[in-house]
Amino acid sequence: MIDIDTVPLQIALGSHLPEPDESIARMITSGRSSLAFLLGDEACRYRLLAGAINWDRVLIAYRDRTPLGYAAFKHHRRGPFSPGAGPFLREFGRLRGALRYLLFAIIEGREWYYGFYLYGLHVIKHARHQGIARSLMAAIFDQARQAGHDRVALEVQVKNQRARRLYEQLGFSRVRATPVNWLGRLLPFPAVINMRRSLTSQP
Ligand SMILES: CC(C)(COP(=O)(O)OP(=O)(O)OC[C@H]1O[C@@H](n2cnc3c(N)ncnc32)[C@H](O)[C@@H]1OP(=O)(O)O)[C@@H](O)C(=O)NCCC(=O)NCCS
């Protein structure tokens, strides 16, 4: 039997994996919990988004084919999800579905502001504190450079101390709230901090 902790960590774009399976899709769609008021619980988010994953916008960390975490990103207006209205209408009915879809599109659209944007980062519980998030972030920096960007932006919830510490250690610094933060006054978003890291100068 293989001791999985001794197998080297691998990181690949979802689009480079032979066939990303359902467990990876479930892991990726479990993110965006801050939008639960709009997208429902984990099972609902899976139904809405799993059929519309842009696998070239998701980095998967795995050992011995076991997925352990992911980092999703967005640039050039393409992020990890491009759902159509159909699943929203099926899930919530015509009127509510259309309204939720519209709000989701507005929320997604606000990210044009950021250039290269870290959309999501997650490591499964039993694999934490092994440097997997750091490795995923190093791969994110490579993706951003390859796409011609000189910085990476992100939003992190104020209360997420662990993630904030990780980003600070990786050289991200807090930036003034962006003009798009007005959305947070209209919708039940948790409070977030905007952070940014240059890729041209070392922290
Ligand atoms: C935040 C999160 C992604 C961090 O993932 P992780 O893989 O545990 O992160 P790392 O292992 O790279 O670093 C975390 C800690 O482990 C430590 N660490 C890294 N490698 C280690 C190793 N080999 N041995 C012991 N500790 C190690 C790091 O120094 C760091 O310590 P600190 O928290 O005291 O500063 C993870 O907790 C998570 O998925 N949380 C839920 C989702 C979330 O909050 N995402 C962020 C959204 S903005």
XYZ file of N, CA and C and ligand atoms in Angstrom, residues 118 120-124 127-135 154-157 160 162-163 165-167 169, ligand 1:
126
model
N -7.455 36.035 -8.286
C -7.550 34.717 -7.627
C -9.000 34.526 -7.209
N -10.586 31.571 -6.292
C -10.847 30.663 -5.169
C -9.617 29.840 -4.848
N -9.467 29.498 -3.575
C -8.337 28.666 -3.126
C -8.863 27.768 -2.022
N -8.602 26.480 -2.164
C -9.139 25.563 -1.153
C -8.263 24.324 -1.073
N -7.995 23.894 0.156
C -7.270 22.634 0.382
C -8.151 21.786 1.293
N -8.330 20.511 0.954
C -9.225 19.690 1.778
C -8.641 19.557 3.189
N -5.539 17.564 4.370
C -4.265 17.812 3.669
C -3.676 19.185 3.994
N -4.262 19.869 4.967
C -3.777 21.230 5.270
C -2.453 21.204 6.042
N -1.791 22.352 6.080
C -0.520 22.527 6.800
C 0.594 21.653 6.240
N 0.564 21.446 4.940
C 1.650 20.720 4.277
C 2.245 21.567 3.160
N 1.824 22.819 3.075
C 2.359 23.692 2.029
C 1.633 23.589 0.696
N 0.463 22.924 0.675
C -0.235 22.746 -0.606
C -0.767 24.090 -1.132
N -1.309 24.913 -0.242
C -1.805 26.222 -0.696
C -0.648 27.055 -1.256
N 0.493 27.001 -0.594
C 1.655 27.749 -1.105
C 2.048 27.271 -2.495
N 2.047 25.960 -2.683
C 2.400 25.419 -4.003
C 1.379 25.855 -5.045
N -6.806 39.725 -5.201
C -7.741 38.794 -4.557
C -8.598 39.541 -3.543
N -9.662 38.868 -3.155
C -10.484 39.338 -2.035
C -10.461 38.246 -0.988
N -10.352 38.621 0.261
C -10.387 37.623 1.337
C -11.311 38.153 2.430
N -12.086 37.250 3.004
C -13.007 37.692 4.050
C -12.221 38.201 5.260
N -11.344 35.686 7.861
C -10.553 34.508 7.499
C -9.071 34.745 7.819
N -6.665 32.809 8.793
C -5.666 31.863 8.280
C -5.266 32.231 6.847
N -6.281 32.497 6.022
C -5.990 32.847 4.632
C -5.283 34.196 4.562
N -3.262 35.498 6.714
C -1.856 35.314 7.108
C -1.064 34.688 5.955
N -1.677 33.696 5.310
C -1.006 33.040 4.182
C -0.686 34.068 3.085
N -1.662 34.883 2.734
C -1.443 35.851 1.656
C -0.380 36.878 2.048
N 2.110 36.372 4.072
C 3.415 35.697 3.992
C 3.881 35.562 2.548
C -6.390 28.779 3.698
C -5.997 27.386 3.164
C -6.163 27.386 1.638
C -4.531 27.088 3.530
O -4.177 25.824 2.954
P -2.877 24.983 3.466
O -2.534 24.026 2.374
O -3.128 24.467 4.815
O -1.785 26.149 3.509
P -0.210 25.929 3.701
O 0.042 24.542 4.209
O 0.465 26.341 2.447
O 0.097 26.978 4.827
C -0.706 26.967 6.005
C 0.168 26.822 7.237
O 0.874 25.573 7.222
C 2.267 25.828 7.481
N 3.017 24.795 6.744
C 3.295 24.767 5.438
N 4.015 23.659 5.143
C 4.150 22.975 6.301
C 4.773 21.745 6.644
N 5.408 20.993 5.738
N 4.719 21.354 7.928
C 4.072 22.096 8.861
N 3.462 23.277 8.599
C 3.511 23.699 7.337
C 2.465 27.204 6.921
O 3.623 27.828 7.480
C 1.219 27.879 7.367
O 1.312 28.177 8.758
P 0.476 29.369 9.430
O -0.996 29.166 9.067
O 0.732 29.173 10.892
O 1.044 30.628 8.875
C -6.891 26.274 3.796
O -6.887 26.418 5.192
C -8.332 26.256 3.287
O -8.638 25.623 2.272
N -9.232 26.966 4.017
C -10.650 27.005 3.623
C -10.856 27.809 2.334
C -10.282 29.199 2.436
O -10.350 29.853 3.459
N -9.730 29.672 1.285
C -9.216 31.020 1.149
C -10.245 31.852 0.487
S -9.669 33.519 0.203
